[in-house]
PDB file of N, CA and C in Angstrom:
ATOM      1  N   MET A   1     -21.269  13.052 -23.262  1.00  0.00           N
ATOM      2  CA  MET A   1     -19.701  12.290 -22.773  1.00  0.00           C
ATOM      3  C   MET A   1     -20.130  11.181 -22.089  1.00  0.00           C
ATOM      4  N   GLN A   2     -19.763  10.131 -22.989  1.00  0.00           N
ATOM      5  CA  GLN A   2     -19.897   8.451 -22.757  1.00  0.00           C
ATOM      6  C   GLN A   2     -18.812   7.858 -22.198  1.00  0.00           C
ATOM      7  N   LEU A   3     -18.420   7.453 -20.897  1.00  0.00           N
ATOM      8  CA  LEU A   3     -17.318   6.475 -20.501  1.00  0.00           C
ATOM      9  C   LEU A   3     -17.593   5.239 -20.442  1.00  0.00           C
ATOM     10  N   ARG A   4     -16.769   4.334 -21.001  1.00  0.00           N
ATOM     11  CA  ARG A   4     -16.921   3.006 -20.801  1.00  0.00           C
ATOM     12  C   ARG A   4     -15.919   2.339 -19.841  1.00  0.00           C
ATOM     13  N   LEU A   5     -16.042   1.344 -19.417  1.00  0.00           N
ATOM     14  CA  LEU A   5     -15.098   0.884 -18.394  1.00  0.00           C
ATOM     15  C   LEU A   5     -14.267   0.003 -19.146  1.00  0.00           C
ATOM     16  N   ASN A   6     -12.926   0.377 -18.989  1.00  0.00           N
ATOM     17  CA  ASN A   6     -11.986  -0.539 -19.799  1.00  0.00           C
ATOM     18  C   ASN A   6     -11.612  -1.918 -18.994  1.00  0.00           C
ATOM     19  N   HIS A   7     -11.961  -2.949 -19.714  1.00  0.00           N
ATOM     20  CA  HIS A   7     -11.593  -4.093 -19.030  1.00  0.00           C
ATOM     21  C   HIS A   7     -10.280  -4.562 -18.808  1.00  0.00           C
ATOM     22  N   LYS A   8      -9.448  -3.890 -19.875  1.00  0.00           N
ATOM     23  CA  LYS A   8      -7.850  -4.207 -19.524  1.00  0.00           C
ATOM     24  C   LYS A   8      -7.264  -3.591 -18.327  1.00  0.00           C
ATOM     25  N   ALA A   9      -7.766  -2.318 -18.392  1.00  0.00           N
ATOM     26  CA  ALA A   9      -7.588  -1.703 -16.956  1.00  0.00           C
ATOM     27  C   ALA A   9      -7.917  -2.630 -15.825  1.00  0.00           C
ATOM     28  N   ARG A  10      -9.107  -3.035 -15.901  1.00  0.00           N
ATOM     29  CA  ARG A  10      -9.472  -3.576 -14.404  1.00  0.00           C
ATOM     30  C   ARG A  10      -8.801  -4.950 -14.413  1.00  0.00           C
ATOM     31  N   GLY A  11      -8.512  -5.519 -15.387  1.00  0.00           N
ATOM     32  CA  GLY A  11      -7.719  -6.966 -15.624  1.00  0.00           C
ATOM     33  C   GLY A  11      -6.043  -6.531 -15.035  1.00  0.00           C
ATOM     34  N   ALA A  12      -5.721  -5.654 -15.454  1.00  0.00           N
ATOM     35  CA  ALA A  12      -4.205  -4.917 -15.036  1.00  0.00           C
ATOM     36  C   ALA A  12      -4.281  -4.733 -13.516  1.00  0.00           C
ATOM     37  N   GLY A  13      -5.502  -4.069 -13.022  1.00  0.00           N
ATOM     38  CA  GLY A  13      -5.286  -3.591 -11.959  1.00  0.00           C
ATOM     39  C   GLY A  13      -5.571  -4.916 -10.864  1.00  0.00           C
ATOM     40  N   GLY A  14      -6.488  -5.689 -11.268  1.00  0.00           N
ATOM     41  CA  GLY A  14      -6.434  -7.130 -10.610  1.00  0.00           C
ATOM     42  C   GLY A  14      -5.240  -7.811 -10.419  1.00  0.00           C
ATOM     43  N   LEU A  15      -4.671  -8.124 -11.706  1.00  0.00           N
ATOM     44  CA  LEU A  15      -3.115  -8.763 -11.309  1.00  0.00           C
ATOM     45  C   LEU A  15      -2.152  -7.808 -10.633  1.00  0.00           C
ATOM     46  N   ALA A  16      -2.020  -6.567 -10.750  1.00  0.00           N
ATOM     47  CA  ALA A  16      -1.195  -6.067  -9.860  1.00  0.00           C
ATOM     48  C   ALA A  16      -1.596  -6.190  -8.487  1.00  0.00           C
ATOM     49  N   GLY A  17      -2.871  -6.132  -7.981  1.00  0.00           N
ATOM     50  CA  GLY A  17      -2.893  -6.095  -6.697  1.00  0.00           C
ATOM     51  C   GLY A  17      -2.942  -7.596  -6.011  1.00  0.00           C
ATOM     52  N   ALA A  18      -2.945  -8.620  -7.004  1.00  0.00           N
ATOM     53  CA  ALA A  18      -2.516  -9.888  -6.663  1.00  0.00           C
ATOM     54  C   ALA A  18      -1.076  -9.841  -6.499  1.00  0.00           C
ATOM     55  N   ALA A  19      -0.323  -9.500  -7.371  1.00  0.00           N
ATOM     56  CA  ALA A  19       1.092  -9.602  -7.570  1.00  0.00           C
ATOM     57  C   ALA A  19       1.626  -8.745  -5.807  1.00  0.00           C
ATOM     58  N   THR A  20       1.186  -7.664  -5.880  1.00  0.00           N
ATOM     59  CA  THR A  20       1.444  -6.912  -4.636  1.00  0.00           C
ATOM     60  C   THR A  20       1.555  -7.470  -3.401  1.00  0.00           C
ATOM     61  N   TRP A  21       0.240  -7.833  -3.150  1.00  0.00           N
ATOM     62  CA  TRP A  21       0.340  -8.923  -1.990  1.00  0.00           C
ATOM     63  C   TRP A  21       1.109 -10.161  -1.773  1.00  0.00           C
ATOM     64  N   ALA A  22       1.162 -10.775  -2.974  1.00  0.00           N
ATOM     65  CA  ALA A  22       1.925 -11.838  -2.886  1.00  0.00           C
ATOM     66  C   ALA A  22       3.179 -11.795  -2.719  1.00  0.00           C
ATOM     67  N   THR A  23       3.825 -10.447  -3.075  1.00  0.00           N
ATOM     68  CA  THR A  23       5.241 -10.099  -2.651  1.00  0.00           C
ATOM     69  C   THR A  23       5.432  -9.442  -1.308  1.00  0.00           C
ATOM     70  N   CYS A  24       4.321  -8.795  -0.872  1.00  0.00           N
ATOM     71  CA  CYS A  24       4.497  -8.025   0.372  1.00  0.00           C
ATOM     72  C   CYS A  24       3.965  -8.685   1.375  1.00  0.00           C
ATOM     73  N   LEU A  25       3.337  -9.563   1.488  1.00  0.00           N
ATOM     74  CA  LEU A  25       2.567 -10.394   2.363  1.00  0.00           C
ATOM     75  C   LEU A  25       3.758 -10.842   3.604  1.00  0.00           C
ATOM     76  N   PRO A  26       4.972 -11.699   2.981  1.00  0.00           N
ATOM     77  CA  PRO A  26       5.602 -11.888   4.298  1.00  0.00           C
ATOM     78  C   PRO A  26       6.494 -10.568   5.150  1.00  0.00           C
ATOM     79  N   LEU A  27       6.683  -9.644   4.345  1.00  0.00           N
ATOM     80  CA  LEU A  27       7.047  -8.656   5.004  1.00  0.00           C
ATOM     81  C   LEU A  27       6.083  -8.070   5.951  1.00  0.00           C
ATOM     82  N   ASP A  28       4.837  -7.770   5.798  1.00  0.00           N
ATOM     83  CA  ASP A  28       3.388  -7.286   6.262  1.00  0.00           C
ATOM     84  C   ASP A  28       3.417  -8.318   7.443  1.00  0.00           C
ATOM     85  N   ALA A  29       3.460  -9.723   7.334  1.00  0.00           N
ATOM     86  CA  ALA A  29       3.545 -10.421   8.561  1.00  0.00           C
ATOM     87  C   ALA A  29       4.566 -10.204   9.461  1.00  0.00           C
ATOM     88  N   VAL A  30       5.833  -9.953   8.943  1.00  0.00           N
ATOM     89  CA  VAL A  30       6.851  -9.828  10.060  1.00  0.00           C
ATOM     90  C   VAL A  30       6.419  -8.433  10.818  1.00  0.00           C
ATOM     91  N   LYS A  31       6.345  -7.261  10.108  1.00  0.00           N
ATOM     92  CA  LYS A  31       6.069  -6.071  10.618  1.00  0.00           C
ATOM     93  C   LYS A  31       4.809  -6.163  11.526  1.00  0.00           C
ATOM     94  N   THR A  32       3.714  -6.844  10.991  1.00  0.00           N
ATOM     95  CA  THR A  32       2.582  -7.151  12.148  1.00  0.00           C
ATOM     96  C   THR A  32       3.302  -7.771  13.422  1.00  0.00           C
ATOM     97  N   HIS A  33       3.806  -9.063  13.364  1.00  0.00           N
ATOM     98  CA  HIS A  33       4.178  -9.624  14.473  1.00  0.00           C
ATOM     99  C   HIS A  33       5.063  -8.783  15.297  1.00  0.00           C
ATOM    100  N   TYR A  34       5.943  -7.825  14.904  1.00  0.00           N
ATOM    101  CA  TYR A  34       6.972  -6.914  15.635  1.00  0.00           C
ATOM    102  C   TYR A  34       6.134  -5.975  16.233  1.00  0.00           C
ATOM    103  N   GLN A  35       5.242  -5.455  15.753  1.00  0.00           N
ATOM    104  CA  GLN A  35       4.322  -4.505  16.258  1.00  0.00           C
ATOM    105  C   GLN A  35       3.590  -4.913  17.517  1.00  0.00           C
ATOM    106  N   SER A  36       3.043  -6.178  17.251  1.00  0.00           N
ATOM    107  CA  SER A  36       2.107  -6.757  18.267  1.00  0.00           C
ATOM    108  C   SER A  36       2.804  -7.588  19.384  1.00  0.00           C
ATOM    109  N   ASP A  37       4.122  -7.907  19.243  1.00  0.00           N
ATOM    110  CA  ASP A  37       4.542  -8.277  20.502  1.00  0.00           C
ATOM    111  C   ASP A  37       5.801  -7.643  21.174  1.00  0.00           C
ATOM    112  N   VAL A  38       5.795  -7.123  22.235  1.00  0.00           N
ATOM    113  CA  VAL A  38       6.720  -6.332  22.814  1.00  0.00           C
ATOM    114  C   VAL A  38       7.804  -6.997  23.024  1.00  0.00           C
ATOM    115  N   ALA A  39       8.142  -8.626  23.171  1.00  0.00           N
ATOM    116  CA  ALA A  39       9.051  -9.344  23.392  1.00  0.00           C
ATOM    117  C   ALA A  39      10.349  -9.118  22.057  1.00  0.00           C
ATOM    118  N   HIS A  40       9.650  -8.903  20.939  1.00  0.00           N
ATOM    119  CA  HIS A  40      10.769  -8.771  19.841  1.00  0.00           C
ATOM    120  C   HIS A  40      11.095  -7.339  19.679  1.00  0.00           C
ATOM    121  N   ARG A  41      12.677  -7.377  19.968  1.00  0.00           N
ATOM    122  CA  ARG A  41      13.078  -5.968  19.822  1.00  0.00           C
ATOM    123  C   ARG A  41      13.640  -5.725  18.392  1.00  0.00           C
ATOM    124  N   THR A  42      13.526  -6.847  17.446  1.00  0.00           N
ATOM    125  CA  THR A  42      14.072  -6.301  16.203  1.00  0.00           C
ATOM    126  C   THR A  42      13.113  -7.168  15.341  1.00  0.00           C
ATOM    127  N   TYR A  43      13.375  -6.773  13.750  1.00  0.00           N
ATOM    128  CA  TYR A  43      12.543  -7.439  12.934  1.00  0.00           C
ATOM    129  C   TYR A  43      13.206  -8.721  12.811  1.00  0.00           C
ATOM    130  N   ARG A  44      14.532  -9.137  12.851  1.00  0.00           N
ATOM    131  CA  ARG A  44      15.125 -10.464  12.791  1.00  0.00           C
ATOM    132  C   ARG A  44      14.583 -11.393  14.137  1.00  0.00           C
ATOM    133  N   GLY A  45      14.152 -10.852  15.033  1.00  0.00           N
ATOM    134  CA  GLY A  45      13.726 -11.777  16.248  1.00  0.00           C
ATOM    135  C   GLY A  45      12.090 -11.915  15.731  1.00  0.00           C
ATOM    136  N   ALA A  46      11.352 -10.968  15.494  1.00  0.00           N
ATOM    137  CA  ALA A  46       9.924 -11.303  14.756  1.00  0.00           C
ATOM    138  C   ALA A  46      10.122 -12.550  13.489  1.00  0.00           C
ATOM    139  N   CYS A  47      10.953 -12.054  12.645  1.00  0.00           N
ATOM    140  CA  CYS A  47      11.259 -13.229  11.673  1.00  0.00           C
ATOM    141  C   CYS A  47      11.399 -14.901  12.370  1.00  0.00           C
ATOM    142  N   ARG A  48      12.259 -14.772  13.106  1.00  0.00           N
ATOM    143  CA  ARG A  48      12.625 -15.860  13.791  1.00  0.00           C
ATOM    144  C   ARG A  48      11.505 -16.790  14.933  1.00  0.00           C
ATOM    145  N   ALA A  49      10.794 -15.777  15.273  1.00  0.00           N
ATOM    146  CA  ALA A  49       9.524 -16.465  16.153  1.00  0.00           C
ATOM    147  C   ALA A  49       8.357 -16.730  15.302  1.00  0.00           C
ATOM    148  N   ILE A  50       8.285 -16.240  14.182  1.00  0.00           N
ATOM    149  CA  ILE A  50       7.200 -16.686  13.124  1.00  0.00           C
ATOM    150  C   ILE A  50       7.714 -18.090  12.525  1.00  0.00           C
ATOM    151  N   PHE A  51       8.800 -18.066  12.250  1.00  0.00           N
ATOM    152  CA  PHE A  51       9.710 -19.376  11.736  1.00  0.00           C
ATOM    153  C   PHE A  51       9.343 -20.313  12.536  1.00  0.00           C
ATOM    154  N   ARG A  52       9.891 -20.235  14.090  1.00  0.00           N
ATOM    155  CA  ARG A  52       9.915 -21.192  14.786  1.00  0.00           C
ATOM    156  C   ARG A  52       8.330 -21.977  15.146  1.00  0.00           C
ATOM    157  N   ALA A  53       7.432 -20.727  15.070  1.00  0.00           N
ATOM    158  CA  ALA A  53       6.010 -21.181  15.721  1.00  0.00           C
ATOM    159  C   ALA A  53       5.146 -21.881  14.233  1.00  0.00           C
ATOM    160  N   SER A  54       5.690 -21.358  13.030  1.00  0.00           N
ATOM    161  CA  SER A  54       5.013 -22.039  11.968  1.00  0.00           C
ATOM    162  C   SER A  54       5.646 -22.216  10.912  1.00  0.00           C
ATOM    163  N   GLY A  55       6.679 -22.149  10.769  1.00  0.00           N
ATOM    164  CA  GLY A  55       7.521 -22.364   9.592  1.00  0.00           C
ATOM    165  C   GLY A  55       7.477 -21.434   8.419  1.00  0.00           C
ATOM    166  N   VAL A  56       7.774 -21.952   7.270  1.00  0.00           N
ATOM    167  CA  VAL A  56       7.887 -20.793   6.271  1.00  0.00           C
ATOM    168  C   VAL A  56       6.401 -20.256   5.802  1.00  0.00           C
ATOM    169  N   GLY A  57       5.543 -21.417   6.114  1.00  0.00           N
ATOM    170  CA  GLY A  57       4.084 -20.913   5.817  1.00  0.00           C
ATOM    171  C   GLY A  57       3.633 -19.988   6.987  1.00  0.00           C
ATOM    172  N   GLY A  58       4.281 -19.789   8.084  1.00  0.00           N
ATOM    173  CA  GLY A  58       3.726 -18.583   8.646  1.00  0.00           C
ATOM    174  C   GLY A  58       3.822 -17.017   8.226  1.00  0.00           C
ATOM    175  N   PHE A  59       4.896 -17.072   7.364  1.00  0.00           N
ATOM    176  CA  PHE A  59       5.087 -15.775   6.566  1.00  0.00           C
ATOM    177  C   PHE A  59       3.810 -15.388   5.525  1.00  0.00           C
ATOM    178  N   PHE A  60       2.743 -16.453   5.168  1.00  0.00           N
ATOM    179  CA  PHE A  60       2.048 -16.314   4.100  1.00  0.00           C
ATOM    180  C   PHE A  60       0.631 -16.521   4.979  1.00  0.00           C
ATOM    181  N   ALA A  61       0.477 -16.549   6.060  1.00  0.00           N
ATOM    182  CA  ALA A  61      -0.789 -16.752   6.582  1.00  0.00           C
ATOM    183  C   ALA A  61      -1.554 -15.910   6.123  1.00  0.00           C
ATOM    184  N   GLY A  62      -2.975 -16.169   5.753  1.00  0.00           N
ATOM    185  CA  GLY A  62      -3.899 -15.453   5.464  1.00  0.00           C
ATOM    186  C   GLY A  62      -3.695 -14.834   3.850  1.00  0.00           C
ATOM    187  N   PHE A  63      -2.953 -15.664   3.116  1.00  0.00           N
ATOM    188  CA  PHE A  63      -2.429 -15.350   1.607  1.00  0.00           C
ATOM    189  C   PHE A  63      -3.562 -15.150   0.762  1.00  0.00           C
ATOM    190  N   TRP A  64      -4.511 -16.381   0.710  1.00  0.00           N
ATOM    191  CA  TRP A  64      -5.365 -16.283  -0.264  1.00  0.00           C
ATOM    192  C   TRP A  64      -6.496 -15.029   0.065  1.00  0.00           C
ATOM    193  N   THR A  65      -6.761 -14.625   1.255  1.00  0.00           N
ATOM    194  CA  THR A  65      -7.728 -13.765   1.732  1.00  0.00           C
ATOM    195  C   THR A  65      -7.160 -12.396   1.532  1.00  0.00           C
ATOM    196  N   MET A  66      -5.824 -12.220   1.483  1.00  0.00           N
ATOM    197  CA  MET A  66      -5.449 -10.976   1.385  1.00  0.00           C
ATOM    198  C   MET A  66      -5.304 -10.782  -0.460  1.00  0.00           C
ATOM    199  N   VAL A  67      -4.947 -11.861  -1.171  1.00  0.00           N
ATOM    200  CA  VAL A  67      -4.841 -11.758  -2.580  1.00  0.00           C
ATOM    201  C   VAL A  67      -6.257 -11.571  -3.125  1.00  0.00           C
ATOM    202  N   LEU A  68      -6.945 -12.391  -2.810  1.00  0.00           N
ATOM    203  CA  LEU A  68      -8.484 -12.435  -3.440  1.00  0.00           C
ATOM    204  C   LEU A  68      -9.170 -10.897  -2.889  1.00  0.00           C
ATOM    205  N   GLY A  69      -8.921 -10.557  -1.954  1.00  0.00           N
ATOM    206  CA  GLY A  69      -9.451  -9.116  -1.668  1.00  0.00           C
ATOM    207  C   GLY A  69      -8.680  -7.994  -2.267  1.00  0.00           C
ATOM    208  N   GLY A  70      -7.221  -8.397  -2.703  1.00  0.00           N
ATOM    209  CA  GLY A  70      -6.662  -7.303  -3.179  1.00  0.00           C
ATOM    210  C   GLY A  70      -7.219  -6.936  -4.906  1.00  0.00           C
ATOM    211  N   VAL A  71      -7.715  -8.164  -5.594  1.00  0.00           N
ATOM    212  CA  VAL A  71      -7.676  -8.030  -6.741  1.00  0.00           C
ATOM    213  C   VAL A  71      -8.996  -7.426  -7.235  1.00  0.00           C
ATOM    214  N   PRO A  72     -10.338  -7.659  -6.451  1.00  0.00           N
ATOM    215  CA  PRO A  72     -11.271  -6.472  -6.915  1.00  0.00           C
ATOM    216  C   PRO A  72     -11.111  -4.926  -6.541  1.00  0.00           C
ATOM    217  N   ARG A  73     -10.500  -4.917  -5.349  1.00  0.00           N
ATOM    218  CA  ARG A  73      -9.940  -3.416  -4.725  1.00  0.00           C
ATOM    219  C   ARG A  73      -9.008  -2.850  -5.817  1.00  0.00           C
ATOM    220  N   ASP A  74      -8.236  -3.307  -6.207  1.00  0.00           N
ATOM    221  CA  ASP A  74      -7.050  -2.731  -7.205  1.00  0.00           C
ATOM    222  C   ASP A  74      -7.658  -2.556  -8.634  1.00  0.00           C
ATOM    223  N   ALA A  75      -8.520  -3.619  -8.924  1.00  0.00           N
ATOM    224  CA  ALA A  75      -9.303  -3.444 -10.357  1.00  0.00           C
ATOM    225  C   ALA A  75     -10.042  -2.246 -10.259  1.00  0.00           C
ATOM    226  N   ALA A  76     -10.685  -2.224  -9.171  1.00  0.00           N
ATOM    227  CA  ALA A  76     -11.654  -0.869  -9.128  1.00  0.00           C
ATOM    228  C   ALA A  76     -10.880   0.504  -9.102  1.00  0.00           C
ATOM    229  N   CYS A  77      -9.510   0.488  -8.581  1.00  0.00           N
ATOM    230  CA  CYS A  77      -9.090   1.577  -8.312  1.00  0.00           C
ATOM    231  C   CYS A  77      -8.384   1.978  -9.935  1.00  0.00           C
ATOM    232  N   PHE A  78      -7.938   1.008 -10.700  1.00  0.00           N
ATOM    233  CA  PHE A  78      -7.558   1.048 -11.820  1.00  0.00           C
ATOM    234  C   PHE A  78      -8.375   1.699 -12.823  1.00  0.00           C
ATOM    235  N   ALA A  79      -9.609   0.839 -12.644  1.00  0.00           N
ATOM    236  CA  ALA A  79     -10.812   1.427 -13.745  1.00  0.00           C
ATOM    237  C   ALA A  79     -11.337   2.734 -13.242  1.00  0.00           C
ATOM    238  N   GLY A  80     -11.268   3.093 -12.214  1.00  0.00           N
ATOM    239  CA  GLY A  80     -11.692   4.440 -11.527  1.00  0.00           C
ATOM    240  C   GLY A  80     -10.614   5.561 -12.154  1.00  0.00           C
ATOM    241  N   THR A  81      -9.134   4.884 -11.966  1.00  0.00           N
ATOM    242  CA  THR A  81      -8.496   5.762 -12.569  1.00  0.00           C
ATOM    243  C   THR A  81      -8.155   6.116 -14.087  1.00  0.00           C
ATOM    244  N   GLU A  82      -8.751   5.194 -14.863  1.00  0.00           N
ATOM    245  CA  GLU A  82      -8.660   5.235 -16.057  1.00  0.00           C
ATOM    246  C   GLU A  82      -9.994   5.994 -16.645  1.00  0.00           C
ATOM    247  N   ALA A  83     -11.119   5.785 -15.818  1.00  0.00           N
ATOM    248  CA  ALA A  83     -12.300   6.665 -16.310  1.00  0.00           C
ATOM    249  C   ALA A  83     -11.997   8.177 -15.895  1.00  0.00           C
ATOM    250  N   ALA A  84     -11.349   8.502 -14.674  1.00  0.00           N
ATOM    251  CA  ALA A  84     -11.073   9.822 -14.516  1.00  0.00           C
ATOM    252  C   ALA A  84     -10.460  10.581 -15.482  1.00  0.00           C
ATOM    253  N   GLN A  85      -9.226   9.795 -15.965  1.00  0.00           N
ATOM    254  CA  GLN A  85      -8.511  10.273 -16.943  1.00  0.00           C
ATOM    255  C   GLN A  85      -8.998  10.568 -18.340  1.00  0.00           C
ATOM    256  N   ARG A  86      -9.752   9.575 -18.716  1.00  0.00           N
ATOM    257  CA  ARG A  86     -10.707   9.844 -19.908  1.00  0.00           C
ATOM    258  C   ARG A  86     -11.778  10.846 -19.690  1.00  0.00           C
ATOM    259  N   ALA A  87     -12.403  11.076 -18.684  1.00  0.00           N
ATOM    260  CA  ALA A  87     -13.185  12.190 -18.713  1.00  0.00           C
ATOM    261  C   ALA A  87     -12.380  13.543 -18.535  1.00  0.00           C
ATOM    262  N   LEU A  88     -11.364  13.750 -18.004  1.00  0.00           N
ATOM    263  CA  LEU A  88     -10.611  14.982 -18.210  1.00  0.00           C
ATOM    264  C   LEU A  88     -10.180  15.136 -19.532  1.00  0.00           C
ATOM    265  N   ALA A  89      -9.525  13.995 -20.172  1.00  0.00           N
ATOM    266  CA  ALA A  89      -9.239  14.170 -21.547  1.00  0.00           C
ATOM    267  C   ALA A  89     -10.319  14.770 -22.427  1.00  0.00           C
ATOM    268  N   LEU A  90     -11.460  14.248 -22.238  1.00  0.00           N
ATOM    269  CA  LEU A  90     -12.678  14.477 -23.191  1.00  0.00           C
ATOM    270  C   LEU A  90     -13.114  15.885 -22.784  1.00  0.00           C
ATOM    271  N   ARG A  91     -13.008  16.411 -21.543  1.00  0.00           N
ATOM    272  CA  ARG A  91     -13.444  17.709 -21.262  1.00  0.00           C
ATOM    273  C   ARG A  91     -12.217  18.830 -21.920  1.00  0.00           C
ATOM    274  N   ARG A  92     -10.933  18.584 -21.935  1.00  0.00           N
ATOM    275  CA  ARG A  92     -10.238  19.210 -22.723  1.00  0.00           C
ATOM    276  C   ARG A  92     -10.144  19.266 -24.145  1.00  0.00           C
ATOM    277  N   MET A  93     -10.455  18.095 -24.625  1.00  0.00           N
ATOM    278  CA  MET A  93     -10.399  18.181 -25.956  1.00  0.00           C
ATOM    279  C   MET A  93     -10.977  19.441 -27.067  1.00  0.00           C
ATOM    280  N   PRO A  94     -12.297  19.698 -26.605  1.00  0.00           N
ATOM    281  CA  PRO A  94     -12.632  20.896 -27.758  1.00  0.00           C
ATOM    282  C   PRO A  94     -11.510  21.959 -27.587  1.00  0.00           C
ATOM    283  N   GLN A  95     -11.028  22.250 -26.407  1.00  0.00           N
ATOM    284  CA  GLN A  95     -10.181  23.552 -26.324  1.00  0.00           C
ATOM    285  C   GLN A  95      -8.872  23.080 -27.151  1.00  0.00           C
ATOM    286  N   ALA A  96      -8.455  21.948 -26.984  1.00  0.00           N
ATOM    287  CA  ALA A  96      -7.015  21.451 -27.304  1.00  0.00           C
ATOM    288  C   ALA A  96      -7.223  21.590 -28.880  1.00  0.00           C
ATOM    289  N   ALA A  97      -8.273  21.258 -29.442  1.00  0.00           N
ATOM    290  CA  ALA A  97      -8.501  21.161 -30.529  1.00  0.00           C
ATOM    291  C   ALA A  97      -8.778  22.584 -31.569  1.00  0.00           C
ATOM    292  N   SER A  98      -9.493  23.512 -30.720  1.00  0.00           N
ATOM    293  CA  SER A  98      -9.426  24.765 -31.380  1.00  0.00           C
ATOM    294  C   SER A  98      -8.103  25.860 -31.417  1.00  0.00           C
ATOM    295  N   THR A  99      -7.219  25.245 -30.173  1.00  0.00           N
ATOM    296  CA  THR A  99      -5.794  25.711 -30.264  1.00  0.00           C
ATOM    297  C   THR A  99      -5.049  25.331 -31.223  1.00  0.00           C
ATOM    298  N   ALA A 100      -5.106  24.067 -31.381  1.00  0.00           N
ATOM    299  CA  ALA A 100      -4.386  23.401 -32.725  1.00  0.00           C
ATOM    300  C   ALA A 100      -4.622  23.816 -33.900  1.00  0.00           C
ATOM    301  N   ALA A 101      -6.087  24.212 -34.089  1.00  0.00           N
ATOM    302  CA  ALA A 101      -6.545  24.805 -35.319  1.00  0.00           C
ATOM    303  C   ALA A 101      -5.840  26.408 -35.334  1.00  0.00           C
ATOM    304  N   ARG A 102      -5.958  26.904 -34.194  1.00  0.00           N
ATOM    305  CA  ARG A 102      -5.504  28.420 -34.331  1.00  0.00           C
ATOM    306  C   ARG A 102      -3.973  28.482 -35.022  1.00  0.00           C
ATOM    307  N   ILE A 103      -3.247  27.537 -34.488  1.00  0.00           N
ATOM    308  CA  ILE A 103      -1.734  27.652 -34.891  1.00  0.00           C
ATOM    309  C   ILE A 103      -1.578  26.782 -36.014  1.00  0.00           C
ATOM    310  N   GLY A 104      -2.475  26.434 -36.661  1.00  0.00           N
ATOM    311  CA  GLY A 104      -2.181  25.829 -38.209  1.00  0.00           C
ATOM    312  C   GLY A 104      -2.053  24.341 -37.914  1.00  0.00           C
ATOM    313  N   PHE A 105      -1.956  23.528 -36.827  1.00  0.00           N
ATOM    314  CA  PHE A 105      -1.887  22.009 -36.943  1.00  0.00           C
ATOM    315  C   PHE A 105      -2.992  21.428 -37.183  1.00  0.00           C
ATOM    316  N   GLU A 106      -3.010  20.570 -38.158  1.00  0.00           N
ATOM    317  CA  GLU A 106      -3.824  19.617 -38.823  1.00  0.00           C
ATOM    318  C   GLU A 106      -3.573  18.138 -38.287  1.00  0.00           C
ATOM    319  N   PRO A 107      -4.763  17.503 -37.473  1.00  0.00           N
ATOM    320  CA  PRO A 107      -4.748  16.261 -37.107  1.00  0.00           C
ATOM    321  C   PRO A 107      -4.761  15.161 -38.215  1.00  0.00           C
ATOM    322  N   ARG A 108      -3.959  14.048 -38.238  1.00  0.00           N
ATOM    323  CA  ARG A 108      -4.073  12.916 -38.924  1.00  0.00           C
ATOM    324  C   ARG A 108      -5.353  12.177 -38.927  1.00  0.00           C
ATOM    325  N   ASN A 109      -5.890  11.615 -39.805  1.00  0.00           N
ATOM    326  CA  ASN A 109      -6.949  10.838 -39.695  1.00  0.00           C
ATOM    327  C   ASN A 109      -6.549   9.121 -39.650  1.00  0.00           C
ATOM    328  N   SER A 110      -6.461   8.766 -38.456  1.00  0.00           N
ATOM    329  CA  SER A 110      -5.995   7.269 -38.146  1.00  0.00           C
ATOM    330  C   SER A 110      -7.000   6.371 -38.336  1.00  0.00           C
TER     331      SER A 110
END
């Protein structure tokens, strides 16, 4: 059984990781600020404090670090998931083929 890593899966995983962190980073910044400072009783207070201290850029502090770190991590995750799915499918194929032949199903040649 030979498995090849799918470049499309790695690319999709990398893009998904970048998009996830790009959209979630402001929320994560507010949550982290809220949890680390007892003076903020609400998330709104944490948002105000971040904005007063750093402006809009404060919500995106560490953006490139998180995005560039998320790309290889999520690319590897997607590639590993694809490889596992293929390995499991290859293991089941002989059994599925014999069952299909037993019930009279003939696969198309594509």
